[in-house]
Short mmCIF file of C-alpha atoms and ligand atoms in Angstrom, two decimals:
data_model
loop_
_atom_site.label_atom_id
_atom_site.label_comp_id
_atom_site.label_asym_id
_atom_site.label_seq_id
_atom_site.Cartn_x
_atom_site.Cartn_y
_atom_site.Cartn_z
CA UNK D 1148 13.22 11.70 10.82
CA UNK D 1149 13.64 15.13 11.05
CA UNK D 1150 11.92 17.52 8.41
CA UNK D 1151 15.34 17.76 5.85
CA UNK D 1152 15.35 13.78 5.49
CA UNK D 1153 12.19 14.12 3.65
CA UNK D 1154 13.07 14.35 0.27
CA UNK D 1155 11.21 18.02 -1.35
CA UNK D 1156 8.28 20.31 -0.27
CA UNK D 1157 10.62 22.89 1.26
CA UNK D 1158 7.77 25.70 0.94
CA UNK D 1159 5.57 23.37 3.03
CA UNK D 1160 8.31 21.68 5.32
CA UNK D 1161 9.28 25.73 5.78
CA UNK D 1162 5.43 26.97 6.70
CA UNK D 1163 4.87 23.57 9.23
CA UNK D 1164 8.35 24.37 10.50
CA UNK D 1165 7.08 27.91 11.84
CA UNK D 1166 4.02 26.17 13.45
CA UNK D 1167 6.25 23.97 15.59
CA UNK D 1168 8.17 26.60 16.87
CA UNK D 1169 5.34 29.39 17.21
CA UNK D 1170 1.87 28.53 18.66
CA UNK D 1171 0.37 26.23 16.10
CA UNK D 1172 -2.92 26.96 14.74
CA UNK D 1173 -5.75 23.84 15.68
CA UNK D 1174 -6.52 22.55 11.75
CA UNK D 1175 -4.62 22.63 8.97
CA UNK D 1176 -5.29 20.71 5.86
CA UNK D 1177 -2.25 19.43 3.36
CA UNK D 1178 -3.60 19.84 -0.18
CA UNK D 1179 -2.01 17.41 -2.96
CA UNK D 1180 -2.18 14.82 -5.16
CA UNK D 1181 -2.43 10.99 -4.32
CA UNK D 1182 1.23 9.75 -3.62
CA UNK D 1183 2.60 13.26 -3.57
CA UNK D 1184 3.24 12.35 0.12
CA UNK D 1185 0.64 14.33 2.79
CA UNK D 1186 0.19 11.44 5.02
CA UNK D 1187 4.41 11.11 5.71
CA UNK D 1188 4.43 14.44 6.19
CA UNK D 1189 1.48 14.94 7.91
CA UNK D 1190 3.10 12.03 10.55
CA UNK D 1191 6.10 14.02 10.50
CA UNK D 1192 4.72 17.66 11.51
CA UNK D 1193 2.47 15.48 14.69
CA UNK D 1194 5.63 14.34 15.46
CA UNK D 1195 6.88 17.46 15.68
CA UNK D 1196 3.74 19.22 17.64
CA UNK D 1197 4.19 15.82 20.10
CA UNK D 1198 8.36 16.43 20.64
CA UNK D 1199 9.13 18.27 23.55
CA UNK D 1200 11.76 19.95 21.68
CA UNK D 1201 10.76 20.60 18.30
CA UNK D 1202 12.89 23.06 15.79
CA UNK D 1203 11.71 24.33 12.59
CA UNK D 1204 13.41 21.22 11.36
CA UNK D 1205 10.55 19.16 12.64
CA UNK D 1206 10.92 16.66 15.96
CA UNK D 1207 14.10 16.06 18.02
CA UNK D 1208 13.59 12.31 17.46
CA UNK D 1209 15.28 11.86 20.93
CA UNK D 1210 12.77 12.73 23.31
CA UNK D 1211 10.45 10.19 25.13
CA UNK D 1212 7.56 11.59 23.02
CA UNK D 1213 9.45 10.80 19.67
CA UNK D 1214 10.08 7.68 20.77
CA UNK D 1215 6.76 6.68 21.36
CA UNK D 1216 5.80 7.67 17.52
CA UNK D 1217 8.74 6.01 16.34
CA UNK D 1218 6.73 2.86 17.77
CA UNK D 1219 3.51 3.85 16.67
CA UNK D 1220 2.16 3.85 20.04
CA UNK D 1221 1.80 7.60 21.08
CA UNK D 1222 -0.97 7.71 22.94
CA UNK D 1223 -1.89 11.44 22.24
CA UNK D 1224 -1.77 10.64 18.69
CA UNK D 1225 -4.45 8.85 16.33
CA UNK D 1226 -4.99 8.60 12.55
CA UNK D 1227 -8.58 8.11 10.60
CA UNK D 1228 -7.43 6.93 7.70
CA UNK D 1229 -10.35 5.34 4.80
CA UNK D 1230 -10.04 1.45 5.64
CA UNK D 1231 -9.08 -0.44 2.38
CA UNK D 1232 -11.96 -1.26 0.04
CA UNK D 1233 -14.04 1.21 1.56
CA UNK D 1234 -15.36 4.35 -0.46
CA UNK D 1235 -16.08 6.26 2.63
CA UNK D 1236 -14.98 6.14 6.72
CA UNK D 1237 -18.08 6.16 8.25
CA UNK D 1238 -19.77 9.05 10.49
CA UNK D 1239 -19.47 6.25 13.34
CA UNK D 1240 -16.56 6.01 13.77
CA UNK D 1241 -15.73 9.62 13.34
CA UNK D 1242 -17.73 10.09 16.23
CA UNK D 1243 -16.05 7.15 18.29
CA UNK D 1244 -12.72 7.44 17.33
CA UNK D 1245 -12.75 11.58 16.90
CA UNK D 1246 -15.39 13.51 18.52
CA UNK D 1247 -15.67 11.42 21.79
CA UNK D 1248 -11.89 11.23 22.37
CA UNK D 1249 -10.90 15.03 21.88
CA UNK D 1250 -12.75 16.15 25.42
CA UNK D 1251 -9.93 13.57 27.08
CA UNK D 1252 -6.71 14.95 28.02
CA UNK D 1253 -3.35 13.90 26.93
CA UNK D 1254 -1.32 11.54 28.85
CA UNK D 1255 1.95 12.74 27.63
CA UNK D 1256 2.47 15.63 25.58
CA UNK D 1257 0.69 19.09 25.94
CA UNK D 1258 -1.36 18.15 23.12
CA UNK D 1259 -3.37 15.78 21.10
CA UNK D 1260 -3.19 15.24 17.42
CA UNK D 1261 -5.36 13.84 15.03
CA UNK D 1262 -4.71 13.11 11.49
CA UNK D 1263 -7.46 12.59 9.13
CA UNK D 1264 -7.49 11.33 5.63
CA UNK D 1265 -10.28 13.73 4.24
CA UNK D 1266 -10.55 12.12 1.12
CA UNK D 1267 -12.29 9.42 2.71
CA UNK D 1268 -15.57 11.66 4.74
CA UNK D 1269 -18.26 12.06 2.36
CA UNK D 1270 -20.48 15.13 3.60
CA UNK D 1271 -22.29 13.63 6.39
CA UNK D 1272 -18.55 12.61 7.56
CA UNK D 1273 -17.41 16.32 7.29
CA UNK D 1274 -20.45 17.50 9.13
CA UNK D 1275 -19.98 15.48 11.89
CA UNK D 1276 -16.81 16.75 12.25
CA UNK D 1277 -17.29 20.19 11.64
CA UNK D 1278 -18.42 21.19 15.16
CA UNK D 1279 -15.41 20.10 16.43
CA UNK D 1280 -13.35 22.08 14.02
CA UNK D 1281 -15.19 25.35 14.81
CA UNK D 1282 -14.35 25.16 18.58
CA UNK D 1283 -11.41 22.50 19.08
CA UNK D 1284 -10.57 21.95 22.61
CA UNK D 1285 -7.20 23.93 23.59
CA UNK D 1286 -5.08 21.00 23.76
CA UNK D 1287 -6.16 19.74 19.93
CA UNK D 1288 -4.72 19.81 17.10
CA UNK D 1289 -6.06 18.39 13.22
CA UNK D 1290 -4.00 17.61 10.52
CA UNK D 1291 -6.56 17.03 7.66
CA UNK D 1292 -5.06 15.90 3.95
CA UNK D 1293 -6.91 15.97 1.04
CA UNK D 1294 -6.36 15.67 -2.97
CA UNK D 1295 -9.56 17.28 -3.76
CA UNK D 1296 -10.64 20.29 -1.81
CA UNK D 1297 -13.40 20.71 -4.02
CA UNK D 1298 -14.73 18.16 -2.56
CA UNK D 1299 -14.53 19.55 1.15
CA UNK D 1300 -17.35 21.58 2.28
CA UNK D 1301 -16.38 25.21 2.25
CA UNK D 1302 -16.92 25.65 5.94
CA UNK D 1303 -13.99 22.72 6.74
CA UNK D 1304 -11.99 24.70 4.24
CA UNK D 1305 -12.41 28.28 5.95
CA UNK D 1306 -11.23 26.27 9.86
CA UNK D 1307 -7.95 25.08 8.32
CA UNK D 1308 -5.17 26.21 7.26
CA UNK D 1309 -4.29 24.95 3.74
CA UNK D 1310 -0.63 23.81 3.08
CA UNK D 1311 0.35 22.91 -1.03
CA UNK D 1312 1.86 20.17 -1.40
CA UNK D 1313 3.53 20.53 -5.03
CA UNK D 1314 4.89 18.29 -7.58
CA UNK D 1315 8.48 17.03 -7.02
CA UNK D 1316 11.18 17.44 -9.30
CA UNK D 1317 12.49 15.04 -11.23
CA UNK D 1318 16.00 14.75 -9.14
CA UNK D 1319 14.06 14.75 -6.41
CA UNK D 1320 11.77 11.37 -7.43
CA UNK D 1321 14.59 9.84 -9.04
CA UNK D 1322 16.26 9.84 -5.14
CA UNK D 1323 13.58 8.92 -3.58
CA UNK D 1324 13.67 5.95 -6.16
CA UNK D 1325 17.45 5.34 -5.61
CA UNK D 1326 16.84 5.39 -1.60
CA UNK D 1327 14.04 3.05 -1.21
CA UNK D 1328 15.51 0.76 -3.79
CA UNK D 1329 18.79 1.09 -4.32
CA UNK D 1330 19.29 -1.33 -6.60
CA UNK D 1331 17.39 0.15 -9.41
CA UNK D 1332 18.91 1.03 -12.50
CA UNK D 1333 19.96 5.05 -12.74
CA UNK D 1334 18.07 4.95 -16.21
CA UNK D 1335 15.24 3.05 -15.24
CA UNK D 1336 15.18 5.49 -12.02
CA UNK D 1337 14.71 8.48 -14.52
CA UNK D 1338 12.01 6.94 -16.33
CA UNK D 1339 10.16 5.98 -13.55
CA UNK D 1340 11.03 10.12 -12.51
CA UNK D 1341 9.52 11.31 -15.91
CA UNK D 1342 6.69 9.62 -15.76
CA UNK D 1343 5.26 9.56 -13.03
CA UNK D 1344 5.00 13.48 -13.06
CA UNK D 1345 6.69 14.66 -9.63
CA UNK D 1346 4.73 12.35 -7.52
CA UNK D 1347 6.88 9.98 -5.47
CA UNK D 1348 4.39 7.40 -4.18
CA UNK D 1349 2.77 7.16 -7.73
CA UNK D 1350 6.77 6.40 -8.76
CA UNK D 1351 7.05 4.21 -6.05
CA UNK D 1352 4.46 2.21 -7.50
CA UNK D 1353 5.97 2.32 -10.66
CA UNK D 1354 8.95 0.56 -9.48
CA UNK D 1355 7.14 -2.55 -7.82
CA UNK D 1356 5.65 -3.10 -11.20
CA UNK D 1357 7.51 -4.58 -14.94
CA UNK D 1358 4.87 -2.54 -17.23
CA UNK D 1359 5.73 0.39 -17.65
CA UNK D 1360 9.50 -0.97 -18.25
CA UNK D 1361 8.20 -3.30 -20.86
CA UNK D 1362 6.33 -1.42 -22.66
CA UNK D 1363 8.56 1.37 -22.87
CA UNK D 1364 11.10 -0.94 -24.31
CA UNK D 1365 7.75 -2.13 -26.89
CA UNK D 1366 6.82 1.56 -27.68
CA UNK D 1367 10.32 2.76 -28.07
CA UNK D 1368 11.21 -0.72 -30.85
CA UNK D 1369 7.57 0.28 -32.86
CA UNK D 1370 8.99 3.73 -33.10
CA UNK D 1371 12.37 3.09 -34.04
CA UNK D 1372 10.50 0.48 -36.65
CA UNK D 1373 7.71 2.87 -38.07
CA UNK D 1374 9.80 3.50 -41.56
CA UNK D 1375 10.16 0.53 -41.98
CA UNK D 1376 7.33 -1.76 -40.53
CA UNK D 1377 4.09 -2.63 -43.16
CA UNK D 1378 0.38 -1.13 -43.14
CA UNK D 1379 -0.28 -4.86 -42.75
CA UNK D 1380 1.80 -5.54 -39.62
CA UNK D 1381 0.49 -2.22 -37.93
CA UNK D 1382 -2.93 -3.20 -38.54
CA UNK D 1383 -2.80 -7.04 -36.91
CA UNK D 1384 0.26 -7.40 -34.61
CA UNK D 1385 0.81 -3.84 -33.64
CA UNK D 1386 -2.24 -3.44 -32.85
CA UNK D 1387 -2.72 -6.38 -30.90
CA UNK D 1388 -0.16 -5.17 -28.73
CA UNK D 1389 -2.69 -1.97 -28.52
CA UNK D 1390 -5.54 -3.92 -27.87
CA UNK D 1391 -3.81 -6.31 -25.18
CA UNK D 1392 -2.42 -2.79 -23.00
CA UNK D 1393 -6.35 -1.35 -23.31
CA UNK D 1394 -6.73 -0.85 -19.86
CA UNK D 1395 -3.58 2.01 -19.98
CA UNK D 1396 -3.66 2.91 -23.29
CA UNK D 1397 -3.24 6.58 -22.18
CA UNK D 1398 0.01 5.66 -20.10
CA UNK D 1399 1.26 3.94 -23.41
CA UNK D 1400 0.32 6.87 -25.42
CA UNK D 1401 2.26 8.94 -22.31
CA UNK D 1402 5.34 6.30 -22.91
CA UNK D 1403 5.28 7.09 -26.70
CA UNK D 1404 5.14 10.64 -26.40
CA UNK D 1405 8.14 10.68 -23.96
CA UNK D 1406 9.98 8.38 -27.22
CA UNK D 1407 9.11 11.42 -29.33
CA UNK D 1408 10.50 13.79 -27.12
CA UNK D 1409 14.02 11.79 -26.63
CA UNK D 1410 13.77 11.67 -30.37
CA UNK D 1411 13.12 15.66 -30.86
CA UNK D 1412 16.09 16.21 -28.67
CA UNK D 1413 18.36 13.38 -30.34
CA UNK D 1414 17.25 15.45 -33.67
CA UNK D 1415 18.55 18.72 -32.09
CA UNK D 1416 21.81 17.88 -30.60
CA UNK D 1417 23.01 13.43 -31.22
CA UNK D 1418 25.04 14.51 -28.62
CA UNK D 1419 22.59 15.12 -25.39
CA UNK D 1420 21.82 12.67 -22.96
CA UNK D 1421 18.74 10.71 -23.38
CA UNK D 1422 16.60 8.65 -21.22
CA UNK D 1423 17.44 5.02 -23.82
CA UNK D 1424 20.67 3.69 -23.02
CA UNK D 1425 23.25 4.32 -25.20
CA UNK D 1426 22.74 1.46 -27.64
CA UNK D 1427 19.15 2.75 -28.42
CA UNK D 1428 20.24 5.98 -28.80
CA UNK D 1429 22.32 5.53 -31.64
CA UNK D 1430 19.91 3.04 -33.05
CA UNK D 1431 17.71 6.41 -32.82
CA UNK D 1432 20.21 9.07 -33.93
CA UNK D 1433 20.88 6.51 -37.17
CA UNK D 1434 16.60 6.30 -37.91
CA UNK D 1435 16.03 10.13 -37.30
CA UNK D 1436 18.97 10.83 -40.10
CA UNK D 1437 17.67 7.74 -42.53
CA UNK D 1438 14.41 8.95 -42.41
CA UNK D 1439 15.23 12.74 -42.49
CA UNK D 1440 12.94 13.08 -39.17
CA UNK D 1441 13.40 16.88 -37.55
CA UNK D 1442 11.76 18.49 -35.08
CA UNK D 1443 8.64 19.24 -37.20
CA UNK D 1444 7.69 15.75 -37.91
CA UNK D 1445 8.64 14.59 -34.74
CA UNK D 1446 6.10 17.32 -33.26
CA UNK D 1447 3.30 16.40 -35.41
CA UNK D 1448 3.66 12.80 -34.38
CA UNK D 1449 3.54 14.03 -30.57
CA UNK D 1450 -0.34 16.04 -32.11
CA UNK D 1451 -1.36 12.50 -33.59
CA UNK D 1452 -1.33 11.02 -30.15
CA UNK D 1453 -2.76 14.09 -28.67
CA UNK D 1454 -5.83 13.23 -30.93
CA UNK D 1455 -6.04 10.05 -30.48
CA UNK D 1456 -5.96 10.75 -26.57
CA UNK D 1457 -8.31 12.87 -27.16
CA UNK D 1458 -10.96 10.35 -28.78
CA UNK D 1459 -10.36 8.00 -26.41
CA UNK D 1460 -11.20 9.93 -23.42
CA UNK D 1461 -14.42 10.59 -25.63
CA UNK D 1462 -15.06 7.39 -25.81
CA UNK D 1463 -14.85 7.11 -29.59
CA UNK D 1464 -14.04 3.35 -31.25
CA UNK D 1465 -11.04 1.78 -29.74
CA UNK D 1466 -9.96 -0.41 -32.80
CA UNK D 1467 -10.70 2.87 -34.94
CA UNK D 1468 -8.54 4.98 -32.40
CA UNK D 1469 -5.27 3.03 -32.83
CA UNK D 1470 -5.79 2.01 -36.27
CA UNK D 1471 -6.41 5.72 -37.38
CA UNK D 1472 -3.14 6.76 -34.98
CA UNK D 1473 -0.50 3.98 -36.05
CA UNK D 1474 -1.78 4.45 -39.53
CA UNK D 1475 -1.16 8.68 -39.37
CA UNK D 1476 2.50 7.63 -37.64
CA UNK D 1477 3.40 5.68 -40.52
CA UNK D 1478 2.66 8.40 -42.79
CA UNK D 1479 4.62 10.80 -41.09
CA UNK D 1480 7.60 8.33 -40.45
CA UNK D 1481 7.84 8.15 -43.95
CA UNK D 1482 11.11 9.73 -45.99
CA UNK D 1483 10.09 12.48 -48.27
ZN1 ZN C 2761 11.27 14.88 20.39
#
């Protein structure tokens, strides 16, 4: 897979593109968040530094060096990657599988590559390595990724060369979505795009999973409701909907913004396209104009579940939280 198959990060593709072709540095660290997709192209880019005719378009996929990665069997190329269930690698085996293998020489490419998942050394981890980093053999080369560099001590930080990895568009996600499953519904492909906030493995994830489908279809019918529905109902069923989703109750109060946003730009132009089908759209365009909703209310709803938000990451009373919220909805939902 050459470099323009992965989907995005053209600025970074570009910059590890340059490497391949040039004299690559010996360390260089891929900042990003989790899912945003170091690792795959952190493989990619030791592909490329293993091919024994790389472009700036990453490996030639062809040679016998390529091939070997293809199987996962290069022998001049090893991962340390945080085993699962495990908070840290440990310092052993970044000496065994790191710092007592660099000193060998490659069997079949001009170099060796190592990539290492740096979220995973705690300080005595980093240390160990450190050494290594300062004066890498000639034939070595690190790829280090990372979400949080604040986290990295600042001497690993000054030996590598840091590469942003930024937040995808939402096109971008959405094909990712399409191309791994195919089958998924163009809609349900946007939502998935929207919410998980340009990160493609964190959408990924999304997709494997029926929450975030259901309860956007839940959030979106209490909305469309809120006129009408009773103090009573919000207070018991409502909000044992709340109190069953507890463990995300941010990511619902996410889901419910996004409603109020579709409904803000329903209330501008009924004629734009929205993330609802079309069915719930004009079940929304018909409860905006009931209900005289504009723009104004629709905002204020969006600052009641930035409050509530808000509490909740304080900690404050969860029954009180959602009560309080659904209860300052209704008000606002309310003609006049
Ligand atoms: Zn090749």
């Amino acid at each position: 897979m050459a470099f323009s198959e992965l989907i995005g990060q053209n600025e970074a593709k570009k910059r590890l593109g340059v490497s391949l072709t040039g004299e690559p540095g010996h360390a260089f660290l891929l900042v990003g968040p989790s899912g945003i997709g170091k690792k795959t192209l952190g493989r990619e880019f030791a592909k490329g530094l293993l091919c024994s005719h790389p472009t700036e378009n990453g490996a030639c996929g062809s040679c016998p060096g390529c091939h070997y990665m293809q199987a996962g069997t290069h022998p001049d190329y090893k991962e340390l990657l945080l085993p699962q269930g495990e908070k840290n690698i440990k310092v052993a085996d970044v000496r065994s599988k790191i710092l007592s293998d660099v000193g060998i020489m490659s069997q079949i490419a001009e170099r060796k590559v190592y990539l290492i998942d740096a979220d995973g050394l705690a300080e005595e981890g980093q240390n160990a390595l450190l050494k290594t980093l300062e004066e890498p053999p000639k034939h070595v080369v690190f790829i280090l990724t990372v979400s949080d560099e604040s986290k990295l001590l600042p001497t690993i930080l000054s030996r590598t060369v840091s590469i942003r990895l930024l937040p995808n568009t939402e096109e971008e996600v959405k094909e990712a979505i399409l191309r791994r499953n195919p089958d998924t519904l163009p809609e349900e492909a946007q939502l998935f795009a929207r919410f998980s906030n340009g990160v493609i493995g964190y959408a990924l994830n999304l997709c494997e999973s029926n929450w975030l489908i259901n309860d956007w279809e839940e959030v979106t019918d209490l909305i469309l409701r809120m006129p009408e529905i009773s103090r009573t109902e919000l207070l018991t069923e409502v909000y044992s909907f709340f109190d069953e989703e507890k463990d995300h109750f941010r990511d619902i109060l996410s889901l419910m913004s996004m409603v109020y946003d579709e409904m803000a730009i329903c209330a501008t132009d009924s004629s734009s396209v929205c993330l609802h089908g079309e069915e719930k759209k004009d079940k929304m365009v018909t409860v905006i104009r009931k209900n005289h909703l504009d723009v104004q209310k629709i905002g204020k709803c969006n600052a009641i579940l930035t409050t509530a938000a808000k509490a909740h990451k304080a900690n404050g009373n969860f029954e009180m939280i959602v009560c309080r919220m659904l209860l300052a909805l209704k008000k606002e939902n309310i003609n006049g």
